[in-house]
Coordinates of C-alpha atoms in Angstrom, one line a residue:
M865 CA 4.6 83.5 22.4
A866 CA 7.8 85.1 21.3
P867 CA 11.0 83.9 23.1
P868 CA 12.4 86.3 25.6
P869 CA 15.0 88.7 24.2
T870 CA 18.6 87.7 24.7
A871 CA 21.6 90.0 24.9
P872 CA 23.3 90.3 21.5
E873 CA 26.8 89.0 21.2
R874 CA 29.6 91.5 21.3
I875 CA 31.2 92.4 18.0
D876 CA 35.0 91.9 18.3
H877 CA 37.2 94.1 16.1
P878 CA 40.9 93.4 15.7
S879 CA 41.8 96.8 17.1
G880 CA 38.8 97.1 19.5
P881 CA 36.3 99.9 19.5
V882 CA 37.3 103.5 19.1
V883 CA 36.0 106.1 21.5
H884 CA 35.6 109.7 20.4
K885 CA 34.8 112.6 22.8
Y886 CA 33.6 116.0 21.6
G887 CA 33.5 119.0 23.9
G888 CA 30.8 121.6 24.0
S889 CA 32.7 124.2 21.9
S890 CA 32.9 121.6 19.1
L891 CA 29.1 121.1 19.1
A892 CA 28.0 124.7 19.7
T893 CA 26.1 125.2 16.4
L894 CA 24.1 122.9 14.3
R895 CA 26.7 123.3 11.6
Q896 CA 29.3 122.0 14.0
V897 CA 27.0 119.1 15.0
R898 CA 26.7 118.1 11.4
A899 CA 30.5 118.4 10.9
V900 CA 31.1 116.1 13.8
A901 CA 28.5 113.6 12.4
E902 CA 30.5 113.5 9.2
R903 CA 33.7 112.8 11.1
V904 CA 32.0 110.0 13.1
A905 CA 30.5 108.6 9.9
A906 CA 34.0 108.3 8.3
A907 CA 35.2 106.3 11.3
H908 CA 32.1 104.1 11.2
R909 CA 32.7 103.3 7.5
T910 CA 36.0 101.6 8.4
G911 CA 34.0 98.9 10.1
Q912 CA 35.4 99.7 13.5
P913 CA 32.9 99.9 16.3
V914 CA 32.5 103.6 17.3
V915 CA 31.4 105.1 20.6
V916 CA 31.1 108.9 20.9
V917 CA 30.9 110.7 24.2
V918 CA 29.6 114.3 24.1
S919 CA 29.5 117.3 26.4
A920 CA 26.7 119.9 26.6
R921 CA 26.6 122.3 23.6
G922 CA 28.3 125.6 23.9
T923 CA 27.5 127.5 27.1
T924 CA 24.5 125.2 28.0
T925 CA 25.9 124.0 31.3
D926 CA 26.7 127.6 32.5
R927 CA 23.1 128.7 31.6
L928 CA 21.5 125.7 33.3
L929 CA 23.7 126.3 36.4
A930 CA 22.8 130.0 36.5
L931 CA 19.1 128.9 36.3
A932 CA 19.5 126.4 39.1
R933 CA 21.2 129.0 41.3
S934 CA 18.5 131.6 40.7
T935 CA 15.7 129.1 41.4
G936 CA 16.9 126.6 43.9
T937 CA 18.5 126.6 47.3
P938 CA 21.9 125.5 48.7
D939 CA 20.3 122.1 49.4
S940 CA 19.2 121.6 45.8
G941 CA 22.2 119.5 44.7
R942 CA 20.2 116.5 43.6
E943 CA 17.8 118.6 41.5
T944 CA 20.7 120.7 40.1
D945 CA 22.3 117.5 38.8
Q946 CA 19.0 116.3 37.3
L947 CA 18.9 119.7 35.4
L948 CA 22.5 119.8 34.3
A949 CA 22.5 116.3 32.9
T950 CA 19.9 117.3 30.4
G951 CA 22.6 119.4 28.5
E952 CA 24.7 116.3 27.7
S953 CA 21.6 114.2 26.9
A954 CA 20.4 116.8 24.4
S955 CA 23.8 116.8 22.7
A956 CA 23.8 113.0 22.4
A957 CA 20.2 113.0 20.9
L958 CA 21.1 115.8 18.4
L959 CA 24.2 114.1 17.2
A960 CA 22.4 110.7 16.8
M961 CA 19.8 112.6 14.7
A962 CA 22.5 114.1 12.6
L963 CA 24.0 110.7 12.0
H964 CA 20.6 109.3 11.0
R965 CA 20.3 112.1 8.5
I966 CA 23.4 110.9 6.7
G967 CA 22.5 107.3 6.8
V968 CA 24.5 106.1 9.8
P969 CA 22.6 104.1 12.5
A970 CA 23.1 105.5 16.0
D971 CA 21.5 105.4 19.4
S972 CA 21.9 108.1 22.1
L973 CA 22.4 106.9 25.7
T974 CA 22.2 108.8 28.9
G975 CA 24.7 108.1 31.7
A976 CA 22.2 105.7 33.3
Q977 CA 21.5 103.9 30.0
T978 CA 25.3 103.6 29.5
G979 CA 25.6 101.9 32.8
I980 CA 27.9 104.5 34.5
L981 CA 27.7 104.1 38.2
A982 CA 29.1 106.8 40.4
T983 CA 29.3 107.9 44.0
G984 CA 30.1 111.0 46.0
P985 CA 28.5 114.4 46.6
H986 CA 26.2 115.8 43.9
G987 CA 28.2 117.9 41.4
R988 CA 31.4 116.0 42.2
G989 CA 30.6 112.4 41.5
V990 CA 33.3 109.8 41.0
I991 CA 32.8 106.8 38.6
V992 CA 33.0 103.5 40.4
A993 CA 32.0 101.1 37.6
V994 CA 30.7 101.0 34.0
D995 CA 28.3 98.3 32.9
T996 CA 28.9 98.2 29.2
D997 CA 26.0 95.9 28.3
G998 CA 24.0 98.8 26.9
I999 CA 26.8 100.1 24.7
N1000 CA 27.7 96.6 23.5
E1001 CA 24.0 96.0 22.5
V1002 CA 24.2 99.1 20.3
L1003 CA 27.5 98.2 18.8
A1004 CA 26.4 94.6 18.1
R1005 CA 23.7 96.1 15.8
G1006 CA 26.4 97.9 13.9
A1007 CA 25.2 101.3 15.2
V1008 CA 27.2 104.1 16.7
A1009 CA 26.7 104.6 20.5
V1010 CA 26.4 108.3 21.4
V1011 CA 26.9 108.7 25.1
A1012 CA 26.0 111.6 27.3
G1013 CA 29.1 112.5 29.3
F1014 CA 29.5 114.1 32.6
Q1015 CA 26.8 112.0 34.4
G1016 CA 26.2 108.7 36.1
L1017 CA 23.8 107.0 38.4
T1018 CA 24.2 106.5 42.2
A1019 CA 23.3 103.4 44.2
R1020 CA 20.0 105.2 45.0
R1021 CA 19.3 105.6 41.3
D1022 CA 19.8 109.4 41.5
V1023 CA 21.5 111.2 38.6
I1024 CA 24.9 112.6 39.6
T1025 CA 27.2 114.8 37.7
L1026 CA 31.0 114.3 37.6
G1027 CA 32.3 117.9 38.1
R1028 CA 34.2 120.2 35.8
G1029 CA 35.5 118.3 32.7
G1030 CA 33.6 115.2 33.7
S1031 CA 32.9 114.2 30.1
D1032 CA 36.6 113.5 29.6
T1033 CA 36.5 111.1 32.5
T1034 CA 33.4 109.4 31.0
A1035 CA 35.2 108.9 27.7
V1036 CA 38.3 107.4 29.3
A1037 CA 36.2 105.2 31.6
V1038 CA 34.2 103.8 28.7
A1039 CA 37.3 103.3 26.6
A1040 CA 38.9 101.4 29.5
E1041 CA 35.9 99.1 30.1
L1042 CA 35.5 98.4 26.3
G1043 CA 39.2 97.5 26.0
A1044 CA 40.0 100.3 23.6
A1045 CA 43.7 101.0 23.1
R1046 CA 43.0 104.8 22.8
C1047 CA 40.5 107.5 23.4
E1048 CA 40.3 110.4 21.0
I1049 CA 39.5 113.7 22.5
Y1050 CA 38.3 116.3 19.9
T1051 CA 38.4 119.9 21.1
D1052 CA 38.9 123.5 19.9
V1053 CA 42.7 123.4 20.2
D1054 CA 45.3 121.6 18.1
G1055 CA 46.6 119.5 21.0
V1056 CA 48.5 119.9 24.3
F1057 CA 50.7 123.0 24.2
T1058 CA 53.8 124.1 26.2
A1059 CA 51.5 126.8 27.6
D1060 CA 48.0 128.2 27.0
P1061 CA 48.3 129.5 23.4
R1062 CA 45.6 132.1 24.1
V1063 CA 47.9 133.6 26.7
L1064 CA 51.3 132.9 25.1
P1065 CA 51.2 132.9 21.3
A1066 CA 54.8 131.4 21.3
A1067 CA 53.5 128.2 22.8
T1068 CA 54.0 125.1 20.7
V1069 CA 52.1 121.8 20.4
L1070 CA 53.7 118.8 22.1
P1071 CA 53.4 115.7 19.8
V1072 CA 53.7 113.3 22.7
V1073 CA 53.3 113.8 26.5
D1074 CA 53.8 111.2 29.2
V1075 CA 50.5 110.5 30.9
D1076 CA 52.0 111.3 34.3
V1077 CA 53.3 114.6 33.1
M1078 CA 49.8 115.4 31.6
A1079 CA 48.2 114.5 34.9
E1080 CA 50.3 117.1 36.7
M1081 CA 49.6 119.7 34.0
S1082 CA 45.9 119.1 34.3
F1083 CA 45.9 119.2 38.1
A1084 CA 48.0 122.4 37.9
G1085 CA 45.2 124.1 35.8
A1086 CA 45.7 123.2 32.1
K1087 CA 42.2 123.2 30.7
V1088 CA 42.7 120.9 27.7
M1089 CA 42.1 117.7 29.8
H1090 CA 40.3 116.8 33.0
A1091 CA 42.9 115.7 35.7
R1092 CA 40.8 112.7 36.8
A1093 CA 40.5 111.5 33.2
V1094 CA 44.2 111.5 32.8
E1095 CA 44.7 109.7 36.1
L1096 CA 42.2 107.1 35.0
A1097 CA 44.0 106.7 31.7
A1098 CA 47.3 106.1 33.5
L1099 CA 45.7 103.5 35.8
R1100 CA 44.0 101.6 33.0
Q1101 CA 46.7 102.0 30.3
V1102 CA 44.6 104.0 27.8
D1103 CA 46.4 106.3 25.4
I1104 CA 44.6 109.6 24.8
H1105 CA 44.9 111.4 21.4
V1106 CA 43.9 115.1 21.6
K1107 CA 43.0 116.6 18.2
H1108 CA 41.2 119.6 16.8
S1109 CA 37.6 118.9 16.0
A1110 CA 37.5 121.1 12.9
R1111 CA 41.1 120.8 11.4
T1112 CA 43.3 118.0 10.4
G1113 CA 46.6 117.6 12.2
P1114 CA 48.7 115.2 14.3
G1115 CA 47.5 116.5 17.6
T1116 CA 49.1 115.2 20.8
V1117 CA 49.3 111.7 22.1
I1118 CA 49.1 111.4 25.9
A1119 CA 51.1 108.1 26.3
A1120 CA 49.9 105.7 28.9
R1121 CA 50.9 102.3 27.3
E1122 CA 54.5 101.3 27.5
E1123 CA 54.7 100.7 23.8
T1124 CA 53.7 104.3 23.2
K1125 CA 56.2 105.6 25.7
A1126 CA 59.1 103.7 24.1
D1127 CA 60.3 106.6 22.1
M1128 CA 60.1 109.0 25.1
L1129 CA 62.8 107.5 27.3
E1130 CA 65.7 109.8 28.3
S1131 CA 64.1 112.8 26.5
S1132 CA 66.4 115.8 26.3
T1133 CA 64.2 118.1 28.2
T1134 CA 63.2 118.4 31.9
V1135 CA 60.5 121.0 31.8
T1136 CA 57.6 120.3 29.5
G1137 CA 55.2 123.2 30.1
V1138 CA 54.1 126.3 32.0
V1139 CA 50.6 126.3 33.4
L1140 CA 48.6 129.1 34.9
D1141 CA 45.5 128.7 37.1
S1142 CA 43.7 131.9 38.0
D1143 CA 40.7 130.1 39.6
V1144 CA 42.5 129.5 42.9
T1145 CA 42.5 131.1 46.3
R1146 CA 45.1 130.9 49.0
V1147 CA 43.5 130.1 52.3
T1148 CA 45.0 130.2 55.8
L1149 CA 43.2 128.6 58.7
R1150 CA 44.4 129.2 62.3
F1151 CA 43.3 127.1 65.3
D1152 CA 44.0 127.5 69.0
A1153 CA 46.5 125.2 70.7
G1154 CA 43.8 123.2 72.4
D1155 CA 42.1 122.2 69.1
A1156 CA 44.4 119.2 68.2
D1157 CA 41.8 117.6 65.9
A1158 CA 41.5 120.6 63.6
P1159 CA 43.9 119.7 60.9
A1160 CA 42.6 116.1 60.5
D1161 CA 39.0 117.4 60.6
V1162 CA 39.7 119.9 57.8
F1163 CA 41.3 117.4 55.5
A1164 CA 38.7 114.8 56.2
F1165 CA 36.0 117.3 55.1
L1166 CA 37.9 118.2 52.0
A1167 CA 38.3 114.5 51.1
R1168 CA 34.6 113.7 51.8
E1169 CA 33.5 116.5 49.6
S1170 CA 36.0 115.7 46.8
L1171 CA 37.5 119.2 47.1
S1172 CA 41.0 119.2 45.6
V1173 CA 43.7 121.1 47.6
D1174 CA 47.3 122.0 46.6
M1175 CA 50.3 123.6 48.1
A1176 CA 49.4 122.6 51.6
A1177 CA 51.5 123.7 54.6
L1178 CA 51.0 122.9 58.2
S1179 CA 52.9 124.8 60.9
D1180 CA 52.8 124.8 64.7
E1181 CA 52.8 128.3 66.2
S1182 CA 53.1 129.4 69.8
T1183 CA 49.4 130.1 70.0
G1184 CA 48.1 127.1 68.0
V1185 CA 48.3 125.6 64.5
S1186 CA 48.2 127.2 61.1
I1187 CA 47.1 125.4 57.8
G1188 CA 47.8 127.0 54.5
I1189 CA 46.3 125.6 51.3
T1190 CA 45.3 126.6 47.8
L1191 CA 42.0 125.4 46.4
H1192 CA 39.5 126.3 43.7
T1193 CA 37.8 129.6 44.4
D1194 CA 34.4 128.1 44.2
D1195 CA 35.3 125.7 47.0
V1196 CA 36.1 128.4 49.6
K1197 CA 32.4 128.8 50.5
P1198 CA 31.8 125.1 51.4
L1199 CA 35.0 125.2 53.5
Q1200 CA 33.7 128.3 55.3
D1201 CA 30.3 126.6 55.9
F1202 CA 32.0 123.6 57.3
L1203 CA 34.1 125.6 59.7
A1204 CA 31.1 127.6 60.9
G1205 CA 29.2 124.4 61.8
R1206 CA 32.2 122.4 63.2
P1207 CA 31.9 121.6 66.9
G1208 CA 34.7 122.5 69.2
P1209 CA 36.7 125.7 69.6
P1210 CA 35.7 128.3 67.0
G1211 CA 39.2 129.0 65.8
R1212 CA 40.0 132.3 64.2
P1213 CA 38.4 133.8 61.0
L1214 CA 39.5 132.2 57.8
E1215 CA 42.0 134.3 55.9
Y1216 CA 42.1 134.2 52.1
D1217 CA 43.7 135.9 49.1
D1218 CA 41.9 135.5 45.8
N1219 CA 44.1 138.0 43.9
I1220 CA 46.6 135.4 43.1
T1221 CA 47.4 132.9 40.3
K1222 CA 49.1 129.6 40.6
L1223 CA 52.0 129.3 38.2
S1224 CA 53.5 125.8 37.6
L1225 CA 56.5 124.4 35.8
V1226 CA 55.7 120.8 34.8
G1227 CA 58.1 118.1 33.7
T1228 CA 60.2 115.2 34.9
G1229 CA 62.9 114.8 37.5
L1230 CA 62.6 118.4 38.8
L1231 CA 63.7 117.6 42.3
S1232 CA 66.7 115.6 40.9
R1233 CA 67.7 118.8 39.2
P1234 CA 67.2 121.5 41.9
D1235 CA 68.6 124.1 39.6
S1236 CA 65.1 124.3 38.0
T1237 CA 63.6 125.8 41.2
A1238 CA 66.6 128.2 41.5
R1239 CA 66.2 129.3 37.8
L1240 CA 62.5 129.9 38.3
L1241 CA 63.0 132.0 41.4
R1242 CA 65.9 134.0 39.9
C1243 CA 63.9 134.6 36.7
L1244 CA 60.9 135.9 38.6
K1245 CA 63.1 138.1 40.7
S1246 CA 64.8 139.6 37.7
A1247 CA 61.4 140.4 36.3
A1248 CA 60.4 142.1 39.6
I1249 CA 57.7 139.5 40.3
A1250 CA 57.4 138.4 43.9
P1251 CA 56.2 134.8 44.4
S1252 CA 54.5 133.9 47.7
S1253 CA 53.9 130.2 48.4
V1254 CA 56.3 127.7 46.8
S1255 CA 56.0 123.9 46.5
A1256 CA 58.1 121.4 44.5
S1257 CA 57.9 117.7 43.6
Q1258 CA 59.6 115.5 41.0
M1259 CA 57.1 116.6 38.3
R1260 CA 55.9 120.1 39.3
I1261 CA 57.2 123.3 40.8
S1262 CA 54.3 125.7 41.7
V1263 CA 54.4 129.2 43.1
T1264 CA 51.6 131.7 43.7
V1265 CA 52.1 135.2 42.1
P1266 CA 50.0 138.3 42.0
G1267 CA 47.2 137.9 39.5
G1268 CA 48.3 141.0 37.5
D1269 CA 51.8 139.6 37.0
A1270 CA 50.8 136.1 36.1
V1271 CA 50.9 136.3 32.2
R1272 CA 54.2 138.2 32.3
A1273 CA 55.6 135.6 34.7
A1274 CA 54.5 132.7 32.4
R1275 CA 56.1 134.4 29.4
V1276 CA 59.5 134.9 31.1
L1277 CA 59.6 131.3 32.3
H1278 CA 58.5 130.0 28.9
D1279 CA 61.5 131.8 27.4
E1280 CA 63.9 130.9 30.2
F1281 CA 63.3 127.2 29.8
G1282 CA 63.3 127.3 26.0
L1283 CA 59.8 125.9 25.6
A1284 CA 59.1 127.6 22.3
S1285 CA 61.7 125.4 20.6
L1286 CA 61.0 122.3 22.7
N1287 CA 59.9 120.0 19.9
A1288 CA 63.1 120.6 17.9
G1289 CA 65.2 118.9 20.6
T1290 CA 63.0 116.1 21.8
G1291 CA 62.9 113.8 18.8
F1292 CA 59.3 112.9 19.7
S1293 CA 57.0 111.9 16.9
A1294 CA 53.4 111.2 17.3
P1295 CA 52.4 107.6 16.5
V1296 CA 49.9 107.1 13.7
P1297 CA 46.7 105.7 15.1
A1298 CA 45.8 102.2 14.0

């Protein structure tokens, strides 16, 4: 009788494994899949263990979500996650096949096979642990591990997806658990810009961004990185290197380790970027004076459902209490449903304005330099743009502006704070990966 199989020993590499992540736009066509395979093969030839995390190809997730909505019910969250997870699993299998075709050993792994454990509501799961035994078994055989991002397994062994941009979080979590010093994110842009270059052509690439600043940019609406992925990188000290998947170039290093941040101390600029988020709605909730539990109930619901809120304001009025928040437009309906089913006084109808855009200045020490808020407000006034809600912290100043004025507002602030020439004054230089 053959002896029982034993877990293979982990291969140690002087610089640890390297983790790549490729987004859906980088895998949209078979030609792109083959190009990614060539890039991964080049990394594999160096002898360094390689893990690749992939998103669903192109618009696959959108198409599957539309199919789920047309077929299922509001209670079909579990089955929707089962369906959506197939997009990333298909990407992983295709990339593994493309690697086989050019002579590179590779195994594709679903989230469950990768050992990604998650909790929370379906569609908004949160990673709680990564059991890397499956990945290490693949690496120990000298193969590339191709991991399906965006998904994990609950304690009940149900598939759960991680929400918008969840493949970024998968990649950082895997990099952290494997002890990788960096996680390379390959996308369809050249790095992190001072503003969205599709909106402001004058925007420039930032060679290095502090991880805390990047977290604020992501939470404010910058699409290049998932906010939870950046927060995890900060917590676990994993540098993120954002690069274009089809072009060579230095990209942007999101610096989490102290040795990477060393050249960034006392940088000459306060404001790093301007971020627009048009997928937000300003919501106002009003409750009668006798409903003292309303504010806590609302925020407990938002936390339980992993619904992110911003620009919150609570005010006592003569007739009760008012809560003002901004949240993602898709999250308004769940909040309405909660309020409709909440016991106690009915409160007043939810008021909302979805014809707004959140505009944010992101940087460091903004409250220590209050002139930044004054400059922002004066600049908008001179451009005849009327902001509504305003909130400020050390790393972000956010206002809501009419949706039709948002691009013009971003342009005038980008000019006002000299972001088109930001790199010239910082002295930053992107470190060369090991």
